[in-house]
Short mmCIF file of C-alpha atoms and ligand atoms in Angstrom, two decimals:
data_model
loop_
_atom_site.label_atom_id
_atom_site.label_comp_id
_atom_site.label_asym_id
_atom_site.label_seq_id
_atom_site.Cartn_x
_atom_site.Cartn_y
_atom_site.Cartn_z
CA MET A 49 34.71 165.68 39.24
CA THR A 50 36.77 167.11 42.33
CA ALA A 51 40.51 168.22 42.39
CA LEU A 52 42.93 166.34 45.00
CA SER A 53 43.59 169.90 45.94
CA ASP A 54 39.83 170.50 47.33
CA VAL A 55 40.49 167.00 49.29
CA THR A 56 41.81 165.74 52.59
CA ILE A 57 43.67 162.79 52.76
CA LEU A 58 44.26 160.79 56.03
CA VAL A 59 47.65 159.30 56.22
CA PRO A 60 47.59 156.82 59.25
CA GLY A 61 50.90 155.33 60.14
CA ARG A 62 54.04 155.68 58.08
CA LEU A 63 54.50 156.24 54.49
CA ASN A 64 57.37 156.56 51.97
CA PRO A 65 58.49 160.31 52.63
CA ASP A 66 58.83 160.94 48.75
CA THR A 67 55.26 159.98 48.35
CA LEU A 68 54.06 161.96 51.46
CA ALA A 69 55.92 164.88 50.38
CA GLU A 70 54.31 164.93 47.02
CA LEU A 71 50.69 163.95 48.30
CA LYS A 72 51.34 167.09 50.52
CA THR A 73 51.84 169.33 47.20
CA LEU A 74 48.58 168.03 45.56
CA ALA A 75 46.03 167.67 48.53
CA ARG A 76 45.33 168.66 52.15
CA VAL A 77 46.89 165.93 54.22
CA VAL A 78 46.18 164.99 57.93
CA GLU A 79 49.23 162.68 59.23
CA ARG A 80 49.13 160.33 62.09
CA PRO A 81 52.56 158.25 62.21
CA ASN A 82 51.49 155.97 64.93
CA GLY A 83 48.12 155.32 63.21
CA ASP A 84 45.95 156.76 65.92
CA ILE A 85 43.39 159.19 65.18
CA SER A 86 41.59 159.64 68.39
CA ASP A 87 42.68 163.19 68.87
CA LEU A 88 41.03 164.20 65.51
CA SER A 89 38.15 166.28 66.11
CA GLU A 90 34.66 165.28 64.41
CA ALA A 91 34.87 168.07 61.86
CA GLU A 92 38.49 166.57 60.96
CA ARG A 93 37.13 163.12 60.89
CA ALA A 94 34.32 164.30 58.64
CA SER A 95 36.61 165.89 56.20
CA VAL A 96 38.58 163.04 55.50
CA ARG A 97 37.42 161.48 51.90
CA GLY A 98 40.44 159.25 51.07
CA ALA A 99 43.33 157.40 53.15
CA ALA A 100 46.91 156.77 51.82
CA VAL A 101 48.35 153.97 53.67
CA MET A 102 51.32 151.27 53.97
CA GLY A 103 50.00 148.54 56.41
CA VAL A 104 46.96 148.46 58.59
CA VAL A 105 43.40 149.86 57.98
CA SER A 106 40.75 148.35 60.29
CA ALA A 107 37.11 148.36 59.99
CA ALA A 108 37.10 150.75 63.44
CA LEU A 109 39.39 153.36 61.52
CA MET A 110 37.05 153.30 58.54
CA ASP A 111 34.12 153.52 60.51
CA ALA A 112 35.54 156.53 62.36
CA LEU A 113 35.88 158.35 58.99
CA PRO A 114 32.26 158.77 57.83
CA ASN A 115 33.06 160.52 54.36
CA LEU A 116 35.71 158.30 53.52
CA GLU A 117 35.38 157.40 49.80
CA VAL A 118 38.81 155.66 48.96
CA VAL A 119 41.75 153.70 50.33
CA ALA A 120 45.16 153.91 48.44
CA HIS A 121 47.27 151.27 49.68
CA PHE A 122 50.97 151.65 49.26
CA GLY A 123 51.99 147.97 48.53
CA VAL A 124 50.85 145.14 46.22
CA GLY A 125 49.76 142.85 49.40
CA TYR A 126 46.75 144.38 50.99
CA ASP A 127 46.10 141.94 53.84
CA GLY A 128 46.32 144.76 56.59
CA VAL A 129 43.25 146.46 54.80
CA ASP A 130 39.83 145.09 56.06
CA VAL A 131 38.76 145.04 52.22
CA LYS A 132 35.51 142.95 53.14
CA HIS A 133 34.32 145.92 55.23
CA ALA A 134 35.78 148.50 52.68
CA VAL A 135 33.76 147.28 50.14
CA SER A 136 30.49 146.37 52.45
CA ARG A 137 30.56 150.28 53.04
CA GLY A 138 31.31 150.86 49.18
CA ILE A 139 34.85 152.06 49.58
CA PRO A 140 37.30 150.86 47.01
CA VAL A 141 40.62 150.02 47.80
CA THR A 142 43.77 150.01 45.37
CA ASN A 143 46.98 148.50 45.67
CA THR A 144 50.63 148.82 43.81
CA PRO A 145 50.92 145.65 41.64
CA ASP A 146 53.31 145.21 38.62
CA VAL A 147 55.57 148.38 39.46
CA LEU A 148 57.51 146.50 42.23
CA THR A 149 57.30 142.84 40.58
CA ASP A 150 60.88 143.04 39.33
CA GLU A 151 62.37 144.49 42.37
CA VAL A 152 60.81 141.90 44.65
CA ALA A 153 61.81 138.94 42.42
CA ASP A 154 65.32 140.56 41.90
CA THR A 155 65.50 140.27 45.81
CA THR A 156 64.09 136.96 46.28
CA LEU A 157 66.90 135.70 44.15
CA GLY A 158 69.38 137.61 46.05
CA LEU A 159 67.91 135.98 49.42
CA LEU A 160 68.19 132.47 47.82
CA LEU A 161 71.77 133.12 46.87
CA MET A 162 72.50 134.43 50.27
CA THR A 163 70.89 131.49 51.87
CA ALA A 164 72.11 128.58 49.84
CA ARG A 165 75.85 129.95 49.60
CA ARG A 166 75.94 131.57 53.33
CA LEU A 167 77.16 134.75 51.76
CA SER A 168 75.92 137.12 54.63
CA ALA A 169 77.76 134.54 57.45
CA ALA A 170 80.82 134.75 54.66
CA GLU A 171 80.93 138.77 54.84
CA ARG A 172 80.58 138.63 58.58
CA TYR A 173 83.56 136.09 58.90
CA LEU A 174 85.66 138.53 56.85
CA ARG A 175 85.00 141.65 58.49
CA ALA A 176 85.53 139.88 61.93
CA GLY A 177 89.09 139.61 60.53
CA ARG A 178 88.62 135.98 60.63
CA TRP A 179 89.92 135.05 56.83
CA ALA A 180 93.58 135.90 57.52
CA LYS A 181 93.28 134.71 61.25
CA ASP A 182 91.55 131.25 60.61
CA GLY A 183 91.75 131.01 56.84
CA HIS A 184 89.29 130.15 54.46
CA PHE A 185 85.25 130.33 55.31
CA PRO A 186 84.02 126.69 55.31
CA LEU A 187 82.61 125.34 52.20
CA THR A 188 78.66 125.67 51.99
CA GLU A 189 77.00 122.41 52.42
CA THR A 190 74.37 123.58 50.12
CA THR A 191 74.33 124.94 46.44
CA LEU A 192 71.95 125.70 43.69
CA ARG A 193 73.34 123.27 41.37
CA GLY A 194 70.95 120.64 41.00
CA ARG A 195 68.24 122.20 42.90
CA SER A 196 64.36 121.84 42.51
CA VAL A 197 62.51 124.87 43.35
CA GLY A 198 58.82 125.23 44.25
CA ILE A 199 57.19 128.29 44.36
CA MET A 200 53.83 128.93 46.21
CA GLY A 201 51.96 131.78 44.77
CA LEU A 202 52.60 131.83 40.77
CA GLY A 203 51.48 135.29 40.32
CA ARG A 204 52.89 138.41 38.99
CA ILE A 205 56.01 137.96 41.41
CA GLY A 206 56.16 134.14 41.55
CA LEU A 207 56.53 134.40 37.59
CA ALA A 208 59.23 137.25 37.88
CA ILE A 209 61.29 134.78 40.18
CA ALA A 210 60.78 131.60 38.05
CA ALA A 211 61.98 133.71 34.97
CA ARG A 212 64.82 134.68 36.87
CA LEU A 213 65.45 131.20 38.16
CA GLU A 214 65.69 129.51 34.63
CA PRO A 215 69.01 130.44 33.56
CA PHE A 216 70.37 129.12 36.74
CA GLY A 217 69.33 125.51 35.62
CA VAL A 218 67.14 124.40 38.60
CA SER A 219 63.87 122.72 37.96
CA ILE A 220 60.72 124.43 39.00
CA ALA A 221 57.32 123.62 40.25
CA TYR A 222 54.62 125.37 41.77
CA PHE A 223 51.32 125.67 44.00
CA ASN A 224 48.30 127.91 43.67
CA ARG A 225 44.88 127.46 44.32
CA SER A 226 44.41 127.19 40.71
CA GLU A 227 46.25 125.82 37.86
CA ARG A 228 47.77 128.31 35.49
CA SER A 229 47.19 127.34 31.63
CA ASP A 230 49.87 129.96 30.34
CA VAL A 231 52.88 127.87 31.93
CA SER A 232 54.61 124.78 31.53
CA TYR A 233 55.90 124.24 35.05
CA PRO A 234 54.45 121.15 36.98
CA TYR A 235 51.57 122.10 39.09
CA PHE A 236 50.98 120.77 42.53
CA ALA A 237 47.33 121.19 44.01
CA THR A 238 48.70 121.00 47.42
CA LEU A 239 51.71 122.79 49.25
CA GLY A 240 52.22 119.18 50.93
CA GLU A 241 52.55 117.58 47.42
CA LEU A 242 54.84 120.59 46.26
CA ALA A 243 57.31 120.20 49.22
CA ASP A 244 57.35 116.43 48.77
CA ALA A 245 58.68 117.00 45.37
CA VAL A 246 61.15 119.93 45.90
CA ASP A 247 64.15 120.76 48.13
CA THR A 248 63.72 124.74 47.71
CA LEU A 249 60.41 126.22 48.47
CA ILE A 250 59.78 129.82 47.86
CA ILE A 251 56.75 131.89 49.28
CA ALA A 252 55.36 134.61 46.99
CA ALA A 253 51.78 134.35 48.04
CA PRO A 254 49.50 136.93 49.79
CA GLY A 255 48.94 136.79 53.43
CA GLY A 256 45.22 136.76 55.11
CA ALA A 257 43.13 133.72 56.33
CA GLY A 258 43.49 132.02 53.05
CA THR A 259 47.28 131.26 53.76
CA GLU A 260 47.58 131.53 57.58
CA LYS A 261 50.49 129.24 58.65
CA ALA A 262 50.31 126.87 55.38
CA VAL A 263 53.62 126.39 55.80
CA ASN A 264 53.42 124.22 59.03
CA ALA A 265 55.72 121.32 60.69
CA ASP A 266 54.43 119.06 58.20
CA VAL A 267 55.31 121.04 55.08
CA LEU A 268 58.78 121.72 56.55
CA LYS A 269 59.24 117.86 57.41
CA ARG A 270 58.24 117.14 53.83
CA LEU A 271 60.31 119.89 52.28
CA GLY A 272 63.50 117.44 53.65
CA SER A 273 66.66 117.92 55.58
CA ASP A 274 68.35 119.61 52.37
CA GLY A 275 65.34 121.87 52.42
CA ILE A 276 65.84 125.61 51.85
CA PHE A 277 62.87 127.82 52.95
CA ILE A 278 62.66 131.07 51.36
CA ASN A 279 59.75 133.60 52.25
CA ILE A 280 59.26 137.20 50.64
CA GLY A 281 55.26 136.55 50.85
CA ARG A 282 53.97 137.49 54.35
CA GLY A 283 55.07 136.20 58.05
CA SER A 284 51.55 135.07 58.61
CA ILE A 285 51.95 132.03 55.64
CA VAL A 286 54.47 130.53 58.16
CA ASP A 287 54.00 128.83 61.36
CA GLU A 288 57.31 130.53 63.04
CA ASP A 289 57.66 128.16 65.91
CA ALA A 290 57.66 125.22 63.57
CA LEU A 291 60.24 126.88 60.95
CA VAL A 292 62.48 127.90 64.52
CA ALA A 293 62.17 124.29 65.45
CA ALA A 294 63.04 122.96 61.71
CA LEU A 295 65.75 125.24 61.55
CA GLN A 296 67.10 124.10 65.17
CA ASP A 297 67.01 120.43 64.49
CA GLY A 298 68.02 119.79 61.01
CA THR A 299 64.44 119.33 59.56
CA ILE A 300 65.34 121.74 57.15
CA LYS A 301 68.87 123.08 56.21
CA ALA A 302 68.33 126.86 55.95
CA ALA A 303 65.82 129.36 55.63
CA GLY A 304 65.80 133.20 54.02
CA LEU A 305 63.29 135.39 55.38
CA ASP A 306 62.32 138.92 54.17
CA VAL A 307 59.11 138.91 56.30
CA PHE A 308 57.77 137.80 59.55
CA ALA A 309 54.92 137.14 62.05
CA ASP A 310 55.30 140.32 64.16
CA GLU A 311 57.15 142.89 62.25
CA PRO A 312 59.35 144.71 63.02
CA ARG A 313 59.94 142.53 65.87
CA VAL A 314 61.83 139.50 65.19
CA ARG A 315 62.17 136.52 67.38
CA GLU A 316 65.29 136.15 69.45
CA ASP A 317 65.36 132.42 68.89
CA LEU A 318 65.16 133.06 65.11
CA ILE A 319 67.96 135.77 65.20
CA ALA A 320 70.21 133.12 66.91
CA LEU A 321 70.12 130.81 64.09
CA ASP A 322 73.27 130.77 61.79
CA ASN A 323 71.20 128.66 59.27
CA ALA A 324 68.77 131.80 58.48
CA VAL A 325 69.03 134.86 56.52
CA LEU A 326 67.02 137.48 57.86
CA LEU A 327 66.06 140.65 56.10
CA PRO A 328 63.98 143.49 57.40
CA HIS A 329 60.92 143.42 54.79
CA VAL A 330 63.26 145.05 52.10
CA ALA A 331 62.01 143.32 48.98
CA SER A 332 60.69 146.59 47.16
CA ALA A 333 62.54 148.90 48.98
CA SER A 334 64.73 150.78 46.77
CA ARG A 335 64.10 154.71 45.77
CA HIS A 336 63.53 153.90 42.25
CA THR A 337 60.59 151.32 43.02
CA ARG A 338 59.25 153.06 46.21
CA ALA A 339 58.70 156.24 44.17
CA GLN A 340 56.77 154.27 41.43
CA MET A 341 54.53 152.42 44.06
CA GLY A 342 54.01 156.15 45.43
CA SER A 343 53.08 157.64 42.26
CA LEU A 344 50.70 155.00 41.66
CA VAL A 345 49.05 155.41 45.19
CA ILE A 346 48.74 159.19 44.11
CA GLU A 347 47.35 158.57 40.48
CA ASN A 348 44.82 156.12 42.04
CA LEU A 349 43.52 159.11 44.57
CA ARG A 350 43.65 161.70 41.76
CA ARG A 351 41.44 159.29 39.29
CA TRP A 352 38.89 158.79 41.99
CA PHE A 353 38.41 162.36 42.98
CA ALA A 354 38.52 163.29 39.13
CA GLY A 355 35.63 160.81 38.46
CA GLU A 356 38.06 158.79 36.23
CA THR A 357 38.27 154.80 36.36
CA LEU A 358 40.83 153.58 39.25
CA ALA A 359 44.05 152.45 37.84
CA THR A 360 44.51 149.32 40.22
CA PRO A 361 41.38 148.55 42.03
CA VAL A 362 42.09 145.12 43.93
CA PRO A 363 39.84 142.22 42.89
CA GLU A 364 37.60 142.69 45.56
CA ALA A 365 36.76 146.24 44.57
CA GLN A 366 36.45 145.30 40.96
CA LYS A 367 34.18 142.23 41.50
CA ALA A 368 31.57 144.84 43.33
CA GLY A 369 31.78 147.44 40.84
CA LEU A 370 33.80 150.10 42.88
CA VAL A 371 36.33 151.19 40.21
CA LYS A 372 34.83 154.75 39.68
CA ARG A 373 33.04 157.56 41.47
CA PRO A 374 29.36 157.76 40.87
P1 LIG B 894 49.32 138.05 42.55
O1 LIG B 894 49.71 138.32 41.24
O2 LIG B 894 47.94 138.29 42.88
O3 LIG B 894 49.97 136.79 43.09
C1 LIG B 894 49.49 135.53 44.10
C2 LIG B 894 49.98 134.34 43.67
O4 LIG B 894 49.30 133.61 44.97
C3 LIG B 894 48.77 133.85 42.52
O5 LIG B 894 49.52 132.85 41.87
C4 LIG B 894 47.82 133.02 43.51
O6 LIG B 894 46.79 132.05 42.82
C5 LIG B 894 48.17 132.65 44.56
N1 LIG B 894 47.50 132.58 45.86
C6 LIG B 894 46.50 133.29 46.31
N2 LIG B 894 45.94 132.84 47.28
C7 LIG B 894 46.51 131.60 47.83
C8 LIG B 894 46.34 130.51 48.39
N3 LIG B 894 45.48 130.51 49.50
N4 LIG B 894 47.01 129.29 48.36
C9 LIG B 894 47.84 129.51 47.48
N5 LIG B 894 48.21 130.05 46.43
C10 LIG B 894 47.53 131.44 46.68
O7 LIG B 894 50.27 138.96 43.48
P2 LIG B 894 51.70 139.55 43.30
O8 LIG B 894 51.71 140.77 42.97
O9 LIG B 894 52.55 138.39 42.86
O10 LIG B 894 52.07 139.50 44.78
C11 LIG B 894 52.32 138.48 45.72
C12 LIG B 894 52.33 138.89 47.35
O11 LIG B 894 53.78 139.18 47.54
C13 LIG B 894 51.77 139.84 47.97
O12 LIG B 894 50.60 139.75 48.38
C14 LIG B 894 52.53 140.23 49.03
O13 LIG B 894 51.94 139.37 50.13
C15 LIG B 894 53.99 139.86 48.76
N6 LIG B 894 55.10 140.99 48.67
C16 LIG B 894 56.00 140.85 49.72
C17 LIG B 894 57.04 141.85 49.25
C18 LIG B 894 58.14 142.18 50.02
O14 LIG B 894 58.17 143.51 50.44
N7 LIG B 894 58.60 141.18 50.84
C19 LIG B 894 56.49 142.92 48.36
C20 LIG B 894 55.55 143.02 47.41
C21 LIG B 894 54.86 141.90 47.50
P3 LIG B 894 45.68 131.55 42.98
O15 LIG B 894 44.66 132.63 42.67
O16 LIG B 894 45.36 130.71 41.83
O17 LIG B 894 45.61 130.71 44.30
#
């Protein structure tokens, strides 16, 4: 058993400031906000036994840290972490599930309403003084009334989105790799079939190779000209060229996006579109929820070095039995 106070934790890239401040009171922290550790001496690199990170952890970064034992990721989606490499080196990765589920689901409903009822455009209209000058904001062509919603990724967040959608009186269906036995929503075995069946598609699935550009021109066409597309999963799940084209030429009606292919850069042709609502990856970004995520990051680090079972190892680490310090 090792106390966290005896351990050096690397924080490559940016981390929630409150979490970073707390971590600094508990452990020795080496910060590299730009993610570059090339200036660390060999002795400094050798002293690092844990990493707390929001975003990318490459194989090269792990290999530059010979005594790295554990990677605690801030966020439930850990597609930026090379987990395969971590596991091959016997390094467990942890993430922050559950504590952000409600916040992300709340934001998704907000984004859906903003998109269907053009609420951000309406607010811009008021602030530009156009209400008094030009009269009422135009009636929206879209509404949630009578909509059929498909969810790609009916996991923790997808289920919380579905629960919030139920009182809105919309129909709900889903696509996962496997059908759930605990819900009665209609299941579709492919994304294309789901898109055929609904007019509103919400993505709440993880990024990574398995979902790369799953939402392509064909899926958007099948969603149809009244289609609303919402993505709070990962930008990599969407072919952004196809999405921009579909929004420009009326293949679908509108999109609400919290995630993008090349964050924090958002393409100009997307920004130029009036039928897209764009949020800067804020689905879990409240002080309250980020504090809970930070506590879980720190709790995982504490447990690892204390020789206790990790609170939230990712499935790949669980499968490899990497849940407790040997
Ligand atoms: P989760 O409980 O693991 O749910 C993931 C769901 O996606 C599962 O239902 C899974 O079902 C499905 N899925 C996985 N791979 C798939 C594939 N290749 N094709 C189709 N479905 C697939 O995870 P969660 O906690 O709900 O989080 C989901 C994701 O939301 C995260 O990974 C992250 O990318 C994103 N997220 C975004 C924000 C944000 O700020 N915008 C915040 C939090 C989370 P099967 O295993 O049966 O396929």
